[in-house]
mmCIF file of C-alpha atoms in Angstrom:
data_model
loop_
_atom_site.group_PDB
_atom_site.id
_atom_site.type_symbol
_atom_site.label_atom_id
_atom_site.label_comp_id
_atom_site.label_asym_id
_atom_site.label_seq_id
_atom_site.Cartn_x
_atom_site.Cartn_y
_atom_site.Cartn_z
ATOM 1 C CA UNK L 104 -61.427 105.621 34.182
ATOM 2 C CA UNK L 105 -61.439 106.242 37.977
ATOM 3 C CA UNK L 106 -59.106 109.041 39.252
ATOM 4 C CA UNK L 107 -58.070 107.685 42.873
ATOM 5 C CA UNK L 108 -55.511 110.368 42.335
ATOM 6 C CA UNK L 109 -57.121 112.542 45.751
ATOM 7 C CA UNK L 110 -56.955 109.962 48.500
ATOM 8 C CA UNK L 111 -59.076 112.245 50.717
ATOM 9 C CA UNK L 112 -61.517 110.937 48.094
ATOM 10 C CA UNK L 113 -61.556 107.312 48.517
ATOM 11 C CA UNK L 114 -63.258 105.224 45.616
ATOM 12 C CA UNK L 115 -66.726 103.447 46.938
ATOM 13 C CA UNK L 116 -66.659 99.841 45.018
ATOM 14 C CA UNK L 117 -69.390 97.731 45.340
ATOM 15 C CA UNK L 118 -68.903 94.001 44.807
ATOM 16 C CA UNK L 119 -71.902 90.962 44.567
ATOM 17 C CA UNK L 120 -70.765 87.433 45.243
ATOM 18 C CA UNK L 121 -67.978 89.126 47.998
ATOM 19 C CA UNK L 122 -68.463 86.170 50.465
ATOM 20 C CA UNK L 123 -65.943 83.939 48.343
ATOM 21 C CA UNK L 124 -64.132 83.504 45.193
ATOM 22 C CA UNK L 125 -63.536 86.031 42.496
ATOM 23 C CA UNK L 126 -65.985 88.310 44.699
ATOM 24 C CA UNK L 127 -63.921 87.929 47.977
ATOM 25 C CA UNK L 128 -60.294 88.110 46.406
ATOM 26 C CA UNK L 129 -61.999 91.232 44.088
ATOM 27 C CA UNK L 130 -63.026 93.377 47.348
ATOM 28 C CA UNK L 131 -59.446 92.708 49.136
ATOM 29 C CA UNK L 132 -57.714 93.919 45.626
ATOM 30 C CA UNK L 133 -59.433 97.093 45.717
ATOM 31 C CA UNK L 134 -58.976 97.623 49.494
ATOM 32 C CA UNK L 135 -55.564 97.114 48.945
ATOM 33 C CA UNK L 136 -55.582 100.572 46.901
ATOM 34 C CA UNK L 137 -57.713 102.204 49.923
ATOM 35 C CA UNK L 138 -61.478 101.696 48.340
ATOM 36 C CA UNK L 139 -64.729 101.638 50.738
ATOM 37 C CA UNK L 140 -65.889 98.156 49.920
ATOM 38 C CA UNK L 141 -69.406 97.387 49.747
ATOM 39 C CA UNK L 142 -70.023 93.699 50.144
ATOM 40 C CA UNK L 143 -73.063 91.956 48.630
ATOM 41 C CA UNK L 144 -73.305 88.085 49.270
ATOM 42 C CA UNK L 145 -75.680 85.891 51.407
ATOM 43 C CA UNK L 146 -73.643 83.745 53.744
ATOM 44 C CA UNK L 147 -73.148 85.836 56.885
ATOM 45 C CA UNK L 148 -69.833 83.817 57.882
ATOM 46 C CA UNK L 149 -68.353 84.820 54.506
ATOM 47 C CA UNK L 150 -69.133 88.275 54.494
ATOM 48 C CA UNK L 151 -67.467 88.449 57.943
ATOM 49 C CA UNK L 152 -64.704 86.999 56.743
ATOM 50 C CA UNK L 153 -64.475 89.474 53.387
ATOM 51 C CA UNK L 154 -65.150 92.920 55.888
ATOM 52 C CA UNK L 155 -61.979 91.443 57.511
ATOM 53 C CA UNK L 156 -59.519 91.126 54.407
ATOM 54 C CA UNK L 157 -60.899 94.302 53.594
ATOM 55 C CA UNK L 158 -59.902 95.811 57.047
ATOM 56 C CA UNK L 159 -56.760 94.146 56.732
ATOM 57 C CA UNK L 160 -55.886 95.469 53.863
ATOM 58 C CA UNK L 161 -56.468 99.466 55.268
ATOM 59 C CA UNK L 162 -59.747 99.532 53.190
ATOM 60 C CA UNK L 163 -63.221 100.364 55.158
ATOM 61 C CA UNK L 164 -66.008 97.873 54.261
ATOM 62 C CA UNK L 165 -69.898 97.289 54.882
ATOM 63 C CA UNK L 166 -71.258 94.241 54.822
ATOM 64 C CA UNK L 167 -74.404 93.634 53.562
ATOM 65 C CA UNK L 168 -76.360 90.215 53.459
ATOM 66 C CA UNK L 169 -78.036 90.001 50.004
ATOM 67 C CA UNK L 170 -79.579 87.619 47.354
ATOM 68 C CA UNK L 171 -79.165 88.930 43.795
ATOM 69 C CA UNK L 172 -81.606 87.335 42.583
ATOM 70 C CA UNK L 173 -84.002 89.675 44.543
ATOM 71 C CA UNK L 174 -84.173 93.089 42.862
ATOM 72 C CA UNK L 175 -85.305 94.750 46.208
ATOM 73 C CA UNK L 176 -82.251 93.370 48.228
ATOM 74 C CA UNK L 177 -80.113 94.916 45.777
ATOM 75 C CA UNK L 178 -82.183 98.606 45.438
ATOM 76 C CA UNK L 179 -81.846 98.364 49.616
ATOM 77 C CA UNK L 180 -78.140 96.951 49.565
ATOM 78 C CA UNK L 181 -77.000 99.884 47.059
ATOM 79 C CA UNK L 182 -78.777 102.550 49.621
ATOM 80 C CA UNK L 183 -76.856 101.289 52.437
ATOM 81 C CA UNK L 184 -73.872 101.326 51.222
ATOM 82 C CA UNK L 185 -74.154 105.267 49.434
ATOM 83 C CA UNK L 186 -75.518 105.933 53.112
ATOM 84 C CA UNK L 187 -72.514 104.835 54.681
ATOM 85 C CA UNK L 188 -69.677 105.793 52.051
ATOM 86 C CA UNK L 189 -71.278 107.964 49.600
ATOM 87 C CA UNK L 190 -71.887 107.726 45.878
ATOM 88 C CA UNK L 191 -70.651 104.573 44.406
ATOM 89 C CA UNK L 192 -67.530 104.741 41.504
ATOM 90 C CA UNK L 193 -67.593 100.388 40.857
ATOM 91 C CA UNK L 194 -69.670 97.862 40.819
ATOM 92 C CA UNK L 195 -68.327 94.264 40.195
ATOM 93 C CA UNK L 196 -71.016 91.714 39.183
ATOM 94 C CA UNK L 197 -69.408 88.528 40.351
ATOM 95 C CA UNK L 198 -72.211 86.396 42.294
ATOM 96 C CA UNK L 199 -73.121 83.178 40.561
ATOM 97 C CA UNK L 200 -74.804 79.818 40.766
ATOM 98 C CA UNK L 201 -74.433 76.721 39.132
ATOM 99 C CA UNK L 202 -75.805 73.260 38.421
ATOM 100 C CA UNK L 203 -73.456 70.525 37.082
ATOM 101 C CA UNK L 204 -75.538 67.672 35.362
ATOM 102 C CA UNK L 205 -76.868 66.524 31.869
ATOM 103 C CA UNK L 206 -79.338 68.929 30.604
ATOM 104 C CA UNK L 207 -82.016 66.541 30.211
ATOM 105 C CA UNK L 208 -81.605 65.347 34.173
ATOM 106 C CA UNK L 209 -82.304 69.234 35.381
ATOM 107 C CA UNK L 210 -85.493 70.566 36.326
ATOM 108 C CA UNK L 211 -87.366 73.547 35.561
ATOM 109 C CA UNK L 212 -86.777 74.611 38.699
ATOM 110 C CA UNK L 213 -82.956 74.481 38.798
ATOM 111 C CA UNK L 214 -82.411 76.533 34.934
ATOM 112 C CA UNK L 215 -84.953 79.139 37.242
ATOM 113 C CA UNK L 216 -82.681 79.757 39.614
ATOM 114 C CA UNK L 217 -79.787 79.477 37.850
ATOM 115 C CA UNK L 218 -80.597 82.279 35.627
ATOM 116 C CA UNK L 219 -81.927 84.230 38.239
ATOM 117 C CA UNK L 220 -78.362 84.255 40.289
ATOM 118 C CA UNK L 221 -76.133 84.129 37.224
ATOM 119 C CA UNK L 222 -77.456 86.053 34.862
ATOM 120 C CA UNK L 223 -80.911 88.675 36.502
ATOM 121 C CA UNK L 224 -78.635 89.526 39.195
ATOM 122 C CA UNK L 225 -76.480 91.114 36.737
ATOM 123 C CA UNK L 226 -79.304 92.770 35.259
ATOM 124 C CA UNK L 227 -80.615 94.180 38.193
ATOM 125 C CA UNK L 228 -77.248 94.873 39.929
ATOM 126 C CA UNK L 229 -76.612 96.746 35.953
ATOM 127 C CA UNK L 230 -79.692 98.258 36.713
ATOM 128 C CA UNK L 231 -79.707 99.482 40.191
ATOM 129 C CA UNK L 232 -75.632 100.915 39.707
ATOM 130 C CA UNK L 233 -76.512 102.902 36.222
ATOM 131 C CA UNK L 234 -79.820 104.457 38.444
ATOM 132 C CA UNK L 235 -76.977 105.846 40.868
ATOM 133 C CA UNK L 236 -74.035 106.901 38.805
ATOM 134 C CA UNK L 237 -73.214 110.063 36.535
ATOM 135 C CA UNK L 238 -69.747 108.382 36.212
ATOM 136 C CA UNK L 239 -68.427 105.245 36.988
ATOM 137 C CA UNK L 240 -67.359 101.365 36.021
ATOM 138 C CA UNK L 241 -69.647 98.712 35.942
ATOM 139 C CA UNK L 242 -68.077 95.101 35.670
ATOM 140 C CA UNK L 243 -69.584 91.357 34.855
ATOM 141 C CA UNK L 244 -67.325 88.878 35.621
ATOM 142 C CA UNK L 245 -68.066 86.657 32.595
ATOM 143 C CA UNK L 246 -66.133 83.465 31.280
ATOM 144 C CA UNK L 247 -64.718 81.995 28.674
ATOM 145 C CA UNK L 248 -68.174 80.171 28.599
ATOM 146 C CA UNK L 249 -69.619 83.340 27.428
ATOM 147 C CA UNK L 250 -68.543 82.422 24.289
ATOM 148 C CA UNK L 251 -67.794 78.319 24.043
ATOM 149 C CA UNK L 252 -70.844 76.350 25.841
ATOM 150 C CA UNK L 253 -69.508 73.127 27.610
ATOM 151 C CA UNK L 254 -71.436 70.574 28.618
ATOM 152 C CA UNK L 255 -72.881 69.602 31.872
ATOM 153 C CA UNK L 256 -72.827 73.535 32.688
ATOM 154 C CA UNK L 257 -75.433 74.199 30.486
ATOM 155 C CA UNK L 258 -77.739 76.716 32.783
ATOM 156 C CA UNK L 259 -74.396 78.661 33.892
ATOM 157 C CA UNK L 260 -73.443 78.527 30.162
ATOM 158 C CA UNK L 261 -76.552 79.945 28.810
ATOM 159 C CA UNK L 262 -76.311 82.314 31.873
ATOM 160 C CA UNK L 263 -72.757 83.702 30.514
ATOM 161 C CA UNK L 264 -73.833 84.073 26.867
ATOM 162 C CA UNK L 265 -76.935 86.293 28.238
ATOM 163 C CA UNK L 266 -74.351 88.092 30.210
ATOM 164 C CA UNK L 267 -72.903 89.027 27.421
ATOM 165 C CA UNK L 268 -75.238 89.859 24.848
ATOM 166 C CA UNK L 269 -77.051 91.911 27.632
ATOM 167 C CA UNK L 270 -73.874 93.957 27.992
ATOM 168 C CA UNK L 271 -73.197 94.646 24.540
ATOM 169 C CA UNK L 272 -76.671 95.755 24.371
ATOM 170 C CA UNK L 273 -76.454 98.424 27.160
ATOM 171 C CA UNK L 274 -72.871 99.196 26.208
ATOM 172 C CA UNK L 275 -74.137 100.758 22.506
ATOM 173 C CA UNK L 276 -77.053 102.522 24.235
ATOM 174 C CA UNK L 277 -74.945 104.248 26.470
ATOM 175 C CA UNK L 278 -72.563 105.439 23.829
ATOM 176 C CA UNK L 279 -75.471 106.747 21.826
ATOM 177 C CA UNK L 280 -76.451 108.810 25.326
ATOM 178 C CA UNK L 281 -72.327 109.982 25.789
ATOM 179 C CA UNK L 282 -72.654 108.154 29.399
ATOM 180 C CA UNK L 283 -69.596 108.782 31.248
ATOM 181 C CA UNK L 284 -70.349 105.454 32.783
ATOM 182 C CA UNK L 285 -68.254 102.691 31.769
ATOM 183 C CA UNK L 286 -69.465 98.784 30.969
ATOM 184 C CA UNK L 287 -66.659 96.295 30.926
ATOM 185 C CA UNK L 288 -66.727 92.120 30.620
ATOM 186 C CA UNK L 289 -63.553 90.355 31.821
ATOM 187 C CA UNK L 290 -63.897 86.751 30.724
ATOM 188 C CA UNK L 291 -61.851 84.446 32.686
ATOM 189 C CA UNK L 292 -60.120 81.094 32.761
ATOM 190 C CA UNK L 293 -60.765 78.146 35.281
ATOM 191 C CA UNK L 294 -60.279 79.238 38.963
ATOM 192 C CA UNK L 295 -59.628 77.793 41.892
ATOM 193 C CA UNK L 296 -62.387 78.766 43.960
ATOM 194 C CA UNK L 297 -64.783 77.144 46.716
ATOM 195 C CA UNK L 298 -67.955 76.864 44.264
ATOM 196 C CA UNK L 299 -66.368 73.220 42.740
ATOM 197 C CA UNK L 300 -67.403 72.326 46.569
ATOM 198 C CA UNK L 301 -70.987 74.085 47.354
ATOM 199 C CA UNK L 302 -72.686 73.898 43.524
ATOM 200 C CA UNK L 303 -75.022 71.657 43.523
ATOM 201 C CA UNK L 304 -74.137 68.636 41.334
ATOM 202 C CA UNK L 305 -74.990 64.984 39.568
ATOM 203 C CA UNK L 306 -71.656 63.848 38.356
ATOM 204 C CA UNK L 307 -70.575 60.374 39.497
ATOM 205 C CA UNK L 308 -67.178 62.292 41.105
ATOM 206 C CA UNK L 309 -66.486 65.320 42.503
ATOM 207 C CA UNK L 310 -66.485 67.955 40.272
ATOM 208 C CA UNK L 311 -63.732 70.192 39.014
ATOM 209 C CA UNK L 312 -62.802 73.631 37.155
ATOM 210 C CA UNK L 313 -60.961 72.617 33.583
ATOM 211 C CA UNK L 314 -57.230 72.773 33.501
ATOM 212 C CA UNK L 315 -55.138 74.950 33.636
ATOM 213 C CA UNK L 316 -56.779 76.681 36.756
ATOM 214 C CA UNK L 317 -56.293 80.234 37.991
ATOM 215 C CA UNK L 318 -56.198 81.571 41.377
ATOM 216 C CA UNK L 319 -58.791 83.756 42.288
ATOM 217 C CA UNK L 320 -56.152 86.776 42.726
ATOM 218 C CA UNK L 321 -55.066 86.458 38.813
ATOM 219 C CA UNK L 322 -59.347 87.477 38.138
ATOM 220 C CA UNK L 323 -59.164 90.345 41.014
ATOM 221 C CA UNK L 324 -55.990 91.628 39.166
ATOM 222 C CA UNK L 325 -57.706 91.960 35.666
ATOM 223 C CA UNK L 326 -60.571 93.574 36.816
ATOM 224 C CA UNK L 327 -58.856 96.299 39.096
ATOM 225 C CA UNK L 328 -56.784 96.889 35.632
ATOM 226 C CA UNK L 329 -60.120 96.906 33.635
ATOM 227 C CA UNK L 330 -61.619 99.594 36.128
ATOM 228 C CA UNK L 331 -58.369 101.333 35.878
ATOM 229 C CA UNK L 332 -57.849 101.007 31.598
ATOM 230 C CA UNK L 333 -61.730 101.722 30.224
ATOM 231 C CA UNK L 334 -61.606 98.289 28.302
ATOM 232 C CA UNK L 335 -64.656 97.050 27.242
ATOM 233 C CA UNK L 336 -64.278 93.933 27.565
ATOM 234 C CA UNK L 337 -60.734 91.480 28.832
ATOM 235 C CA UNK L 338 -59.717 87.905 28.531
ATOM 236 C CA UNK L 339 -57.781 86.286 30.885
ATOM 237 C CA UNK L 340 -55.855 83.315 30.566
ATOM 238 C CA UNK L 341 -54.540 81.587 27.614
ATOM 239 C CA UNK L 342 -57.419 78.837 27.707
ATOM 240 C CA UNK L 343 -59.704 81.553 27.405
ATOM 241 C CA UNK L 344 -58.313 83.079 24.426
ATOM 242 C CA UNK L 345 -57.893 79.478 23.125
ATOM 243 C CA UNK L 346 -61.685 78.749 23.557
ATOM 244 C CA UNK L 347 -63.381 82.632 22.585
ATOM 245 C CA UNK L 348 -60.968 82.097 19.043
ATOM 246 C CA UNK L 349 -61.339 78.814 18.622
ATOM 247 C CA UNK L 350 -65.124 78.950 19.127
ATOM 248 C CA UNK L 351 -64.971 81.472 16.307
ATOM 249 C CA UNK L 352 -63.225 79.318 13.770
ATOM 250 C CA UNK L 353 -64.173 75.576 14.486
ATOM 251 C CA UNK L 354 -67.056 75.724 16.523
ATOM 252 C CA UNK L 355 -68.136 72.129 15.162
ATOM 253 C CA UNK L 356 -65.327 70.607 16.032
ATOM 254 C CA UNK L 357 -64.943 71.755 19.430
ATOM 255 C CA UNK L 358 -68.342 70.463 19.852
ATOM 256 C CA UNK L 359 -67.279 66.878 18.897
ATOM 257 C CA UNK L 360 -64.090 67.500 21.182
ATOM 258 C CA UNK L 361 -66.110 68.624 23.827
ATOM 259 C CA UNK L 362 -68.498 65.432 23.346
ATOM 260 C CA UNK L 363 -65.201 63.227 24.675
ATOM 261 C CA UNK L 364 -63.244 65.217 26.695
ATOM 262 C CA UNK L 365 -65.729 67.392 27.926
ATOM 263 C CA UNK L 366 -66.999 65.240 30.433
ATOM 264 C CA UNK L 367 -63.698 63.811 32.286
ATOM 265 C CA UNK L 368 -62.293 66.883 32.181
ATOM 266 C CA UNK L 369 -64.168 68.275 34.959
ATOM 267 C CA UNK L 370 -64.474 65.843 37.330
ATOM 268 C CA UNK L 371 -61.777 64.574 39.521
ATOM 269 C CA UNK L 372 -61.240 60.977 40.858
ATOM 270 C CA UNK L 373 -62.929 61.467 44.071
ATOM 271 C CA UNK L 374 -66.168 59.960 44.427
ATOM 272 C CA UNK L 375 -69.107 62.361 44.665
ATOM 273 C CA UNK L 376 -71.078 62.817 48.138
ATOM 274 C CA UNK L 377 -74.341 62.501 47.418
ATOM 275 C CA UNK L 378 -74.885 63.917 51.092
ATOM 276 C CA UNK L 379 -72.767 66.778 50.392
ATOM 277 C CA UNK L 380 -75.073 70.215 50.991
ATOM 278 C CA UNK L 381 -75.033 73.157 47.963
ATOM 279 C CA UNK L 382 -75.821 76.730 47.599
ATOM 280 C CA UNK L 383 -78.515 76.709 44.924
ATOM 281 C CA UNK L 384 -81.360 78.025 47.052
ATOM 282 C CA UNK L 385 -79.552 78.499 50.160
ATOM 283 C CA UNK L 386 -75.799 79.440 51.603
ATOM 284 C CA UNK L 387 -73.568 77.160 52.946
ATOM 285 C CA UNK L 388 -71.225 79.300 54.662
ATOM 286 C CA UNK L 389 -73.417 80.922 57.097
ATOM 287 C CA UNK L 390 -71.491 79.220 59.881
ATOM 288 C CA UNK L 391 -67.826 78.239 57.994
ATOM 289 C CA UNK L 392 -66.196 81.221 56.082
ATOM 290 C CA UNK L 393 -64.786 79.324 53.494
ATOM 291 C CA UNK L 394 -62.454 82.336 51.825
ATOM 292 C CA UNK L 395 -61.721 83.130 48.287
ATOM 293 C CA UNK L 396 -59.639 79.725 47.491
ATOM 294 C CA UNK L 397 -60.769 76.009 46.706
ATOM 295 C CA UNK L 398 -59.267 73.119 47.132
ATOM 296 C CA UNK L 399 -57.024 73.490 44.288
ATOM 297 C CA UNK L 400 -53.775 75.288 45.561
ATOM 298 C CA UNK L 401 -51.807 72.919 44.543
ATOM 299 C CA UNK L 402 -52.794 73.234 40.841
ATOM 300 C CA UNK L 403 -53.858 76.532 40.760
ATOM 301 C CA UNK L 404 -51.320 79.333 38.635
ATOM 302 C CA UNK L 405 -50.927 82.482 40.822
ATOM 303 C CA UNK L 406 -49.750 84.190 37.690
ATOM 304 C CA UNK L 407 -51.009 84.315 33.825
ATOM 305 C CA UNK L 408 -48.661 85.260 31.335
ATOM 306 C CA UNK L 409 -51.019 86.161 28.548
ATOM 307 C CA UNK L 410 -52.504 88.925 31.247
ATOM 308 C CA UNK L 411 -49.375 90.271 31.839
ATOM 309 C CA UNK L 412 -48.507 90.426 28.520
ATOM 310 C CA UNK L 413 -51.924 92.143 27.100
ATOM 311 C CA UNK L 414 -51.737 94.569 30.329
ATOM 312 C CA UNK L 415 -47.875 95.474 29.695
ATOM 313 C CA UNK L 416 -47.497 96.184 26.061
ATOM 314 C CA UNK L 417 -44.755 98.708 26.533
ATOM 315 C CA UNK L 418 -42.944 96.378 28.560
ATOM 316 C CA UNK L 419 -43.611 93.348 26.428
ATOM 317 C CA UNK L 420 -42.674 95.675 23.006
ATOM 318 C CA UNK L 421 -39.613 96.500 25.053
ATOM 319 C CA UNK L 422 -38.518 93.081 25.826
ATOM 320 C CA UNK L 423 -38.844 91.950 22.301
ATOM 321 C CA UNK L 424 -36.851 94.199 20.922
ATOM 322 C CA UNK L 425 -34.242 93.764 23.160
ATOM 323 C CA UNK L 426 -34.508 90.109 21.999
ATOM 324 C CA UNK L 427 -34.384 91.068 18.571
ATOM 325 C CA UNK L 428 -31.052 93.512 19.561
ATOM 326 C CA UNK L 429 -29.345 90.401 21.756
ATOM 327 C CA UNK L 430 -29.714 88.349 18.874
ATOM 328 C CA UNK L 431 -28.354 90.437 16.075
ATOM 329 C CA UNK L 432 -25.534 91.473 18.471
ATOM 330 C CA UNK L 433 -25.070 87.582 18.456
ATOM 331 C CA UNK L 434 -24.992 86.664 14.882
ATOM 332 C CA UNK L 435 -22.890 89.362 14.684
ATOM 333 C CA UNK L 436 -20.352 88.175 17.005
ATOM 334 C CA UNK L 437 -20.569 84.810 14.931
ATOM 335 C CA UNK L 438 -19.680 86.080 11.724
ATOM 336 C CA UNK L 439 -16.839 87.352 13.162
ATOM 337 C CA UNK L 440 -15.451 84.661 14.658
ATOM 338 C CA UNK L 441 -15.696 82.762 11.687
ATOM 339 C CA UNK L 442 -13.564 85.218 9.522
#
């Protein structure tokens, strides 16, 4: 855990994919509690737009424009950011890339660069943050797809199950060498955030993150708390504990489910724009910052219940038993009215 405790001592947080999103809302939560914000993306409007939530929010930031996928950009973005702040505390792995289409309609090409984005620029940014700290938090932003595979996702989907057995990997050998350097997952839920508009895509309508959807805020929330709490790993969202247990017990039958609903479910009733540009091997927001939302504030929960309930047992153990008390106290009362 991070002791922010000294503020002449402010915590150095870098975060990848900081142009929008989960990135973008993640850099403005930690500026919030006075970090120095390093922020990794490649569209230039973007990161302008993320130094300024971070400034808004009293935090200090750096931008710094950077593809993942390129271990270099990352070894040189990491130096430029100790050079300007000093040793870095957090790193948040939260840049991504995605293709939706049928499997067998993808090229070789596309599951390339997909897995280069989604899942080696978490290696290398692993890599290139464990080279630099004695003692820190290291953080993938992984999914509920980590664990359930959905279909038309399937080179983001084999991205997040890497993700994850990559991190358990590292996780054990750094127990076995008593690193003070902590590795944490936070799976999350569908979120309402601007990739649904710049992935690149072959559905027939415009595509969509499953229901129930999450603001971005709910996934910058968790993983400040994960930095905070040394968990291992976090799920977020109800649907996401629905899908990482389910997948456990009826894996078969979700597949079957998934094989009708799967495809409706995340596309809207929009036609698609087969003109429309994408981010796969280049930015779209070098010119439009388009912030950490989507287009789906009006269906998009600010809040998650099961979040605040994991993060606030004492609370939640507290309000139960008062339940338990207000309803004794009121059978109580019956029986005497009855006599």
């Amino acid at each position: 855990m991070i002791d922010t405790t000294d503020t002449d001592d402010s915590e150095v947080v870098v975060v990848t994919g900081a142009s929008a999103g989960v990135g973008r809302a993640t850099a403005r939560a930690f500026a919030e509690q006075g970090a120095k914000v390093g922020l990794l993306a490649r569209g230039e409007a973007g990161l302008d737009g993320a130094q300024e939530d971070v400034e808004d929010a009293d935090g200090e930031a750096l931008a710094v424009p950077t593809d993942v996928a390129d271990a270099e950009q990352l070894e040189d973005a990491a130096d430029a950011v100790e050079d300007e702040f000093g040793q870095i505390d957090v790193w948040v792995n939260a840049a991504m890339t995605s293709v939706f289409s049928p499997a067998t309609e993808m090229d070789h090409e596309e599951f390339r660069r997909v897995t280069e984005v989604s899942y080696l620029g978490f290696v290398y940014g692993t890599e290139v943050a464990l080279d630099r700290m004695d003692v820190g938090v290291i953080v993938q932003v992984g999914s509920a797809l980590a664990y359930r595979g959905i279909p038309l996702q399937s080179a983001y989907c084999g991205a997040k199950h890497a993700i994850q057995g990559f991190t358990e990997s590292v996780r054990s050998e750094l127990i076995h060498q008593d690193s003070d350097v902590q590795l944490t997952m936070v799976q999350m839920p569908a979120l309402n955030t601007p990739q649904f508009d710049w992935v690149k895509s072959r559905l027939p309508k415009a595509p969509q993150p499953v229901p129930p959807i999450y603001q971005p805020e709910v996934a910058a929330e968790a993983i400040v708390w994960a930095v905070r709490n040394d968990r291992d790993e976090l799920w977020v969202g109800r649907s996401t504990v629905k899908a990482i247990l389910g997948n456990r017990v009826i894996p078969r039958r979700l597949d079957r489910k998934l094989a009708s609903s799967g495809w409706n479910s995340q596309m809207t009733d929009e036609p698609s724009d087969p003109d429309r540009a994408h981010n796969l091997w280049e930015p779209v927001d070098d010119e439009t910052d388009h912030g950490a939302h989507g287009r789906f504030d009006d269906r998009a929960r600010e809040r998650s219940l099961q979040l605040w309930a994991f993060t606030h047992p004492v609370e939640l153990a507290a309000a139960a038993f008062g339940a338990v008390i207000a309803l004794l106290a009121a059978l109580t009362f019956r029986k005497r009215e009855k006599r």
